[in-house]
PDB file of C-alpha atoms and ligand atoms in Angstrom:
ATOM      1  CA  MET A  35      25.816   3.274 -42.037  1.00 96.00           C
ATOM      2  CA  GLU A  36      22.851   0.985 -41.138  1.00 95.00           C
ATOM      3  CA  LYS A  37      20.373   2.153 -38.495  1.00 95.00           C
ATOM      4  CA  LYS A  38      18.329  -0.100 -36.220  1.00 92.00           C
ATOM      5  CA  ASN A  39      14.764   0.397 -35.053  1.00 94.00           C
ATOM      6  CA  ILE A  40      14.231  -1.390 -31.828  1.00 94.00           C
ATOM      7  CA  GLN A  41      10.528  -1.918 -30.625  1.00 93.00           C
ATOM      8  CA  CYS A  42       9.326  -3.223 -27.328  1.00 94.00           C
ATOM      9  CA  ASN A  43       5.705  -4.882 -27.254  1.00 96.00           C
ATOM     10  CA  VAL A  44       3.784  -3.879 -24.565  1.00 98.00           C
ATOM     11  CA  THR A  45      -0.225  -4.676 -24.324  1.00 98.00           C
ATOM     12  CA  ILE A  46      -1.928  -2.361 -21.964  1.00 98.00           C
ATOM     13  CA  LEU A  47      -4.650  -4.165 -20.006  1.00 97.00           C
ATOM     14  CA  SER A  48      -7.286  -3.063 -17.606  1.00 97.00           C
ATOM     15  CA  TYR A  49      -7.504  -5.223 -14.339  1.00 96.00           C
ATOM     16  CA  ASP A  50     -10.794  -6.894 -15.769  1.00 96.00           C
ATOM     17  CA  GLU A  51      -9.078  -7.987 -18.741  1.00 98.00           C
ATOM     18  CA  LEU A  52      -6.583 -10.292 -16.808  1.00 98.00           C
ATOM     19  CA  ASP A  53      -7.114 -14.030 -17.006  1.00 97.00           C
ATOM     20  CA  GLU A  54      -7.834 -15.708 -13.602  1.00 98.00           C
ATOM     21  CA  LYS A  55      -4.101 -16.814 -12.939  1.00 98.00           C
ATOM     22  CA  ASP A  56      -2.704 -13.470 -13.587  1.00 98.00           C
ATOM     23  CA  ALA A  57      -5.062 -11.712 -11.621  1.00 98.00           C
ATOM     24  CA  GLU A  58      -4.079 -13.894  -8.784  1.00 98.00           C
ATOM     25  CA  LEU A  59      -0.277 -13.156  -9.512  1.00 98.00           C
ATOM     26  CA  VAL A  60      -1.140  -9.303  -9.532  1.00 98.00           C
ATOM     27  CA  GLU A  61      -2.595  -9.861  -6.309  1.00 98.00           C
ATOM     28  CA  LYS A  62       0.124 -11.589  -4.767  1.00 98.00           C
ATOM     29  CA  ALA A  63       2.274  -8.789  -5.898  1.00 98.00           C
ATOM     30  CA  LYS A  64       0.359  -6.094  -4.188  1.00 98.00           C
ATOM     31  CA  GLN A  65       0.337  -8.207  -1.047  1.00 98.00           C
ATOM     32  CA  ALA A  66       4.119  -8.601  -1.010  1.00 98.00           C
ATOM     33  CA  THR A  67       4.477  -4.762  -0.935  1.00 98.00           C
ATOM     34  CA  SER A  68       3.580  -5.585   2.721  1.00 98.00           C
ATOM     35  CA  GLY A  69       7.062  -7.381   3.090  1.00 98.00           C
ATOM     36  CA  SER A  70       8.958  -4.404   1.917  1.00 98.00           C
ATOM     37  CA  TYR A  71      11.413  -2.944   4.336  1.00 98.00           C
ATOM     38  CA  SER A  72      11.719   0.613   2.601  1.00 98.00           C
ATOM     39  CA  PRO A  73      12.292   3.171   5.566  1.00 98.00           C
ATOM     40  CA  TYR A  74      14.809   5.236   3.322  1.00 98.00           C
ATOM     41  CA  SER A  75      12.704   5.680   0.102  1.00 98.00           C
ATOM     42  CA  GLN A  76       9.006   5.278   1.416  1.00 98.00           C
ATOM     43  CA  PHE A  77       8.551   3.279  -1.708  1.00 98.00           C
ATOM     44  CA  SER A  78       7.272  -0.308  -1.267  1.00 98.00           C
ATOM     45  CA  VAL A  79       7.495  -2.699  -4.081  1.00 98.00           C
ATOM     46  CA  GLY A  80       6.132  -6.112  -4.364  1.00 98.00           C
ATOM     47  CA  ALA A  81       7.044  -9.030  -6.800  1.00 99.00           C
ATOM     48  CA  ALA A  82       5.146 -12.222  -7.416  1.00 98.00           C
ATOM     49  CA  ILE A  83       6.696 -15.119  -9.383  1.00 98.00           C
ATOM     50  CA  ARG A  84       4.783 -17.959 -10.970  1.00 98.00           C
ATOM     51  CA  LEU A  85       7.061 -20.931 -11.284  1.00 98.00           C
ATOM     52  CA  ALA A  86       6.349 -23.925 -13.861  1.00 98.00           C
ATOM     53  CA  ASP A  87       4.290 -25.967 -11.350  1.00 98.00           C
ATOM     54  CA  GLY A  88       2.114 -22.954 -10.382  1.00 98.00           C
ATOM     55  CA  THR A  89       3.897 -22.626  -7.275  1.00 98.00           C
ATOM     56  CA  ILE A  90       4.119 -18.419  -6.659  1.00 98.00           C
ATOM     57  CA  VAL A  91       6.937 -16.728  -4.481  1.00 98.00           C
ATOM     58  CA  THR A  92       7.105 -13.275  -3.555  1.00 98.00           C
ATOM     59  CA  GLY A  93       9.190 -10.631  -2.298  1.00 98.00           C
ATOM     60  CA  GLY A  94       9.537  -7.166  -1.346  1.00 98.00           C
ATOM     61  CA  ASN A  95      12.422  -4.381  -1.660  1.00 98.00           C
ATOM     62  CA  GLN A  96      14.758  -4.661   1.028  1.00 98.00           C
ATOM     63  CA  GLU A  97      16.785  -1.364   1.767  1.00 98.00           C
ATOM     64  CA  ASN A  98      19.716  -0.907   3.997  1.00 98.00           C
ATOM     65  CA  ALA A  99      21.353   2.376   5.893  1.00 98.00           C
ATOM     66  CA  SER A 100      24.320   1.461   3.401  1.00 98.00           C
ATOM     67  CA  TYR A 101      22.161   2.405   0.441  1.00 96.00           C
ATOM     68  CA  PRO A 102      23.753  -0.011  -2.187  1.00 96.00           C
ATOM     69  CA  CYS A 103      23.456  -3.146  -0.143  1.00 97.00           C
ATOM     70  CA  GLY A 104      19.592  -2.981  -0.685  1.00 98.00           C
ATOM     71  CA  LEU A 105      17.698  -5.184  -3.121  1.00 98.00           C
ATOM     72  CA  CYS A 106      14.765  -4.751  -5.403  1.00 98.00           C
ATOM     73  CA  ALA A 107      11.623  -6.739  -4.838  1.00 98.00           C
ATOM     74  CA  GLU A 108      12.018  -8.358  -8.387  1.00 98.00           C
ATOM     75  CA  ARG A 109      15.401  -9.883  -7.436  1.00 98.00           C
ATOM     76  CA  THR A 110      14.304 -10.754  -3.905  1.00 98.00           C
ATOM     77  CA  ALA A 111      11.586 -12.823  -5.160  1.00 98.00           C
ATOM     78  CA  LEU A 112      13.775 -14.291  -8.259  1.00 98.00           C
ATOM     79  CA  PHE A 113      16.776 -15.496  -6.197  1.00 98.00           C
ATOM     80  CA  TYR A 114      14.500 -16.907  -3.794  1.00 98.00           C
ATOM     81  CA  ALA A 115      12.905 -18.876  -6.291  1.00 98.00           C
ATOM     82  CA  ASN A 116      16.150 -20.121  -8.106  1.00 97.00           C
ATOM     83  CA  ALA A 117      17.528 -20.944  -4.975  1.00 98.00           C
ATOM     84  CA  GLN A 118      14.588 -22.681  -3.440  1.00 98.00           C
ATOM     85  CA  TYR A 119      13.122 -24.174  -6.803  1.00 98.00           C
ATOM     86  CA  PRO A 120      16.430 -24.727  -9.018  1.00 98.00           C
ATOM     87  CA  THR A 121      14.696 -27.202 -11.232  1.00 97.00           C
ATOM     88  CA  LEU A 122      11.530 -24.870 -11.864  1.00 98.00           C
ATOM     89  CA  PRO A 123      11.527 -22.246 -14.702  1.00 98.00           C
ATOM     90  CA  VAL A 124       9.780 -19.185 -13.890  1.00 98.00           C
ATOM     91  CA  ASN A 125       6.565 -18.298 -16.208  1.00 98.00           C
ATOM     92  CA  ALA A 126       5.588 -14.958 -15.039  1.00 98.00           C
ATOM     93  CA  ILE A 127       6.454 -12.183 -12.673  1.00 98.00           C
ATOM     94  CA  ALA A 128       4.046  -9.501 -11.332  1.00 98.00           C
ATOM     95  CA  ILE A 129       5.061  -6.346  -9.788  1.00 98.00           C
ATOM     96  CA  ALA A 130       3.230  -3.689  -8.071  1.00 98.00           C
ATOM     97  CA  ALA A 131       4.415  -0.526  -6.184  1.00 98.00           C
ATOM     98  CA  LYS A 132       3.214   2.102  -3.704  1.00 98.00           C
ATOM     99  CA  ASN A 133       4.176   5.249  -2.033  1.00 98.00           C
ATOM    100  CA  VAL A 134       2.925   6.871   0.867  1.00 97.00           C
ATOM    101  CA  ASN A 135      -0.175   7.698  -1.187  1.00 97.00           C
ATOM    102  CA  GLY A 136      -0.970   4.269  -2.047  1.00 98.00           C
ATOM    103  CA  PHE A 137      -0.502   2.140  -5.243  1.00 98.00           C
ATOM    104  CA  LEU A 138       0.663   3.990  -8.370  1.00 98.00           C
ATOM    105  CA  SER A 139      -1.582   4.512 -11.077  1.00 97.00           C
ATOM    106  CA  THR A 140       0.713   3.875 -13.761  1.00 96.00           C
ATOM    107  CA  PRO A 141       3.274   0.586 -13.485  1.00 97.00           C
ATOM    108  CA  ILE A 142       6.620   1.066 -12.500  1.00 96.00           C
ATOM    109  CA  THR A 143       8.979  -0.943 -15.005  1.00 97.00           C
ATOM    110  CA  PRO A 144      12.137  -3.189 -13.491  1.00 98.00           C
ATOM    111  CA  CYS A 145      15.324  -1.423 -13.087  1.00 98.00           C
ATOM    112  CA  GLY A 146      18.127  -2.496 -15.605  1.00 97.00           C
ATOM    113  CA  ALA A 147      20.080  -4.906 -13.064  1.00 97.00           C
ATOM    114  CA  CYS A 148      16.628  -6.739 -12.491  1.00 98.00           C
ATOM    115  CA  ARG A 149      15.815  -6.956 -15.979  1.00 98.00           C
ATOM    116  CA  GLN A 150      19.514  -8.389 -16.432  1.00 97.00           C
ATOM    117  CA  ALA A 151      18.844 -11.041 -13.697  1.00 98.00           C
ATOM    118  CA  LEU A 152      15.313 -12.103 -15.202  1.00 98.00           C
ATOM    119  CA  LEU A 153      16.760 -12.219 -18.553  1.00 97.00           C
ATOM    120  CA  GLU A 154      19.493 -14.985 -17.289  1.00 97.00           C
ATOM    121  CA  THR A 155      16.724 -16.831 -15.680  1.00 97.00           C
ATOM    122  CA  GLU A 156      14.732 -16.687 -19.195  1.00 97.00           C
ATOM    123  CA  LEU A 157      18.059 -18.144 -20.975  1.00 96.00           C
ATOM    124  CA  ARG A 158      19.065 -20.654 -18.226  1.00 96.00           C
ATOM    125  CA  TYR A 159      15.446 -22.366 -18.818  1.00 97.00           C
ATOM    126  CA  LYS A 160      14.773 -21.489 -22.059  1.00 97.00           C
ATOM    127  CA  GLN A 161      11.491 -20.118 -20.782  1.00 97.00           C
ATOM    128  CA  MET A 162       9.967 -16.869 -21.823  1.00 98.00           C
ATOM    129  CA  ILE A 163       9.084 -14.960 -18.419  1.00 98.00           C
ATOM    130  CA  LYS A 164       5.731 -12.994 -19.217  1.00 98.00           C
ATOM    131  CA  VAL A 165       5.645  -9.559 -17.143  1.00 98.00           C
ATOM    132  CA  LEU A 166       2.920  -7.845 -15.567  1.00 98.00           C
ATOM    133  CA  LEU A 167       3.040  -4.592 -14.222  1.00 98.00           C
ATOM    134  CA  TYR A 168       0.586  -3.206 -12.069  1.00 98.00           C
ATOM    135  CA  GLY A 169      -0.979   0.123 -11.920  1.00 98.00           C
ATOM    136  CA  THR A 170      -4.330   1.122 -10.703  1.00 98.00           C
ATOM    137  CA  GLU A 171      -5.207   2.534 -14.000  1.00 97.00           C
ATOM    138  CA  LYS A 172      -3.874   0.091 -16.366  1.00 98.00           C
ATOM    139  CA  ILE A 173      -1.462  -2.887 -16.381  1.00 98.00           C
ATOM    140  CA  TYR A 174       1.309  -3.187 -18.948  1.00 98.00           C
ATOM    141  CA  CYS A 175       1.928  -6.863 -20.196  1.00 98.00           C
ATOM    142  CA  VAL A 176       5.131  -7.807 -21.827  1.00 98.00           C
ATOM    143  CA  ASP A 177       5.532 -11.654 -23.015  1.00 98.00           C
ATOM    144  CA  SER A 178       9.049 -12.032 -22.531  1.00 98.00           C
ATOM    145  CA  ILE A 179      11.744 -10.042 -20.390  1.00 97.00           C
ATOM    146  CA  ALA A 180      13.889 -10.124 -23.510  1.00 96.00           C
ATOM    147  CA  GLU A 181      11.378  -7.140 -24.937  1.00 96.00           C
ATOM    148  CA  LEU A 182      12.551  -5.178 -21.965  1.00 97.00           C
ATOM    149  CA  LEU A 183      16.240  -5.478 -22.649  1.00 96.00           C
ATOM    150  CA  PRO A 184      17.226  -5.059 -26.182  1.00 94.00           C
ATOM    151  CA  LEU A 185      21.071  -5.230 -26.828  1.00 92.00           C
ATOM    152  CA  GLN A 186      21.535  -7.367 -24.084  1.00 91.00           C
ATOM    153  CA  PHE A 187      24.652  -8.540 -22.733  1.00 90.00           C
ATOM    154  CA  THR A 188      25.030 -12.224 -22.737  1.00 86.00           C
ATOM    155  CA  LEU A 189      28.333 -14.254 -22.967  1.00 86.00           C
ATOM    156  CA  SER A 190      27.533 -16.205 -25.892  1.00 73.00           C
TER     157      SER A 190
HETATM  158  N1  LIG B 368      12.828  -0.727  -6.384  1.00 62.52           N
HETATM  159  C1  LIG B 368      12.379  -2.109  -6.626  1.00 62.52           C
HETATM  160  O1  LIG B 368      12.331  -2.984  -5.751  1.00 62.52           O
HETATM  161  N2  LIG B 368      11.794  -2.621  -7.889  1.00 62.52           N
HETATM  162  C2  LIG B 368      11.851  -1.582  -8.925  1.00 62.52           C
HETATM  163  O2  LIG B 368      11.774  -2.028 -10.109  1.00 62.52           O
HETATM  164  C3  LIG B 368      12.582  -0.122  -8.817  1.00 62.52           C
HETATM  165  C4  LIG B 368      13.038   0.258  -7.464  1.00 62.52           C
HETATM  166  C5  LIG B 368      13.110  -0.555  -5.242  1.00 62.52           C
HETATM  167  C6  LIG B 368      14.506   0.159  -4.842  1.00 62.52           C
HETATM  168  C7  LIG B 368      14.508   0.927  -3.522  1.00 62.52           C
HETATM  169  O3  LIG B 368      14.196   0.336  -2.425  1.00 62.52           O
HETATM  170  C8  LIG B 368      12.873   1.631  -3.858  1.00 62.52           C
HETATM  171  O4  LIG B 368      12.286   0.900  -5.055  1.00 62.52           O
HETATM  172  C9  LIG B 368      13.406   2.921  -4.320  1.00 62.52           C
HETATM  173  O5  LIG B 368      14.012   3.159  -5.480  1.00 62.52           O
END
C-alpha cells in the first residue's frame, strides 16, 4: 500500500499586499457582483478574468426558477472570455461574494464544476491561471487552478 499526501499551496494576503494589477482585478470582481441575478439565494458572486493582453471580462452568478439552470459567476465570465477572445489565454481570475450583510470576511472558493471548467482553460492555453479569492479580512492567492483540483479528470 502507498499513501499520497496532496497539498494545496495558498498565499494569504491583505488587500494592501496586492500589486496594482491584482488589486484592479479584485475591484472588478467586487463590482461584478452588481451584475449578479440571485433572487433565490440572495448571494451575489462576481468574477473578473484578466486575459493575456490585459483585457478584463467580468460575470455575475445567474440564477433561474428552475434551479439547476443557473450558472456560477466564474463560468459566466470564463465562457464569455473563451467565446469572445478564443485566441487569448486567461492569466488570472478574481472572485468576490456578498450576502445581504455585504462582502464576506473570508473568501469563498470556486465550486467543483467551476474548477473543472477553469482547469480545461488552463490546459487548453498551457497557461496557469492565478486565482485571487477576495474576503474583506484576507485574500487567498493560488498560482494555478490545478492547485485547487488535485486528482483532476482529464482525457489524456
Ligand atoms: N456561486 C457562484 O457563483 N460561485 C461560486 O463559487 C459558488 C456559488 C453561486 C451559485 C448560486 O447562484 C449562489 O452562488 C449560491 O450558491
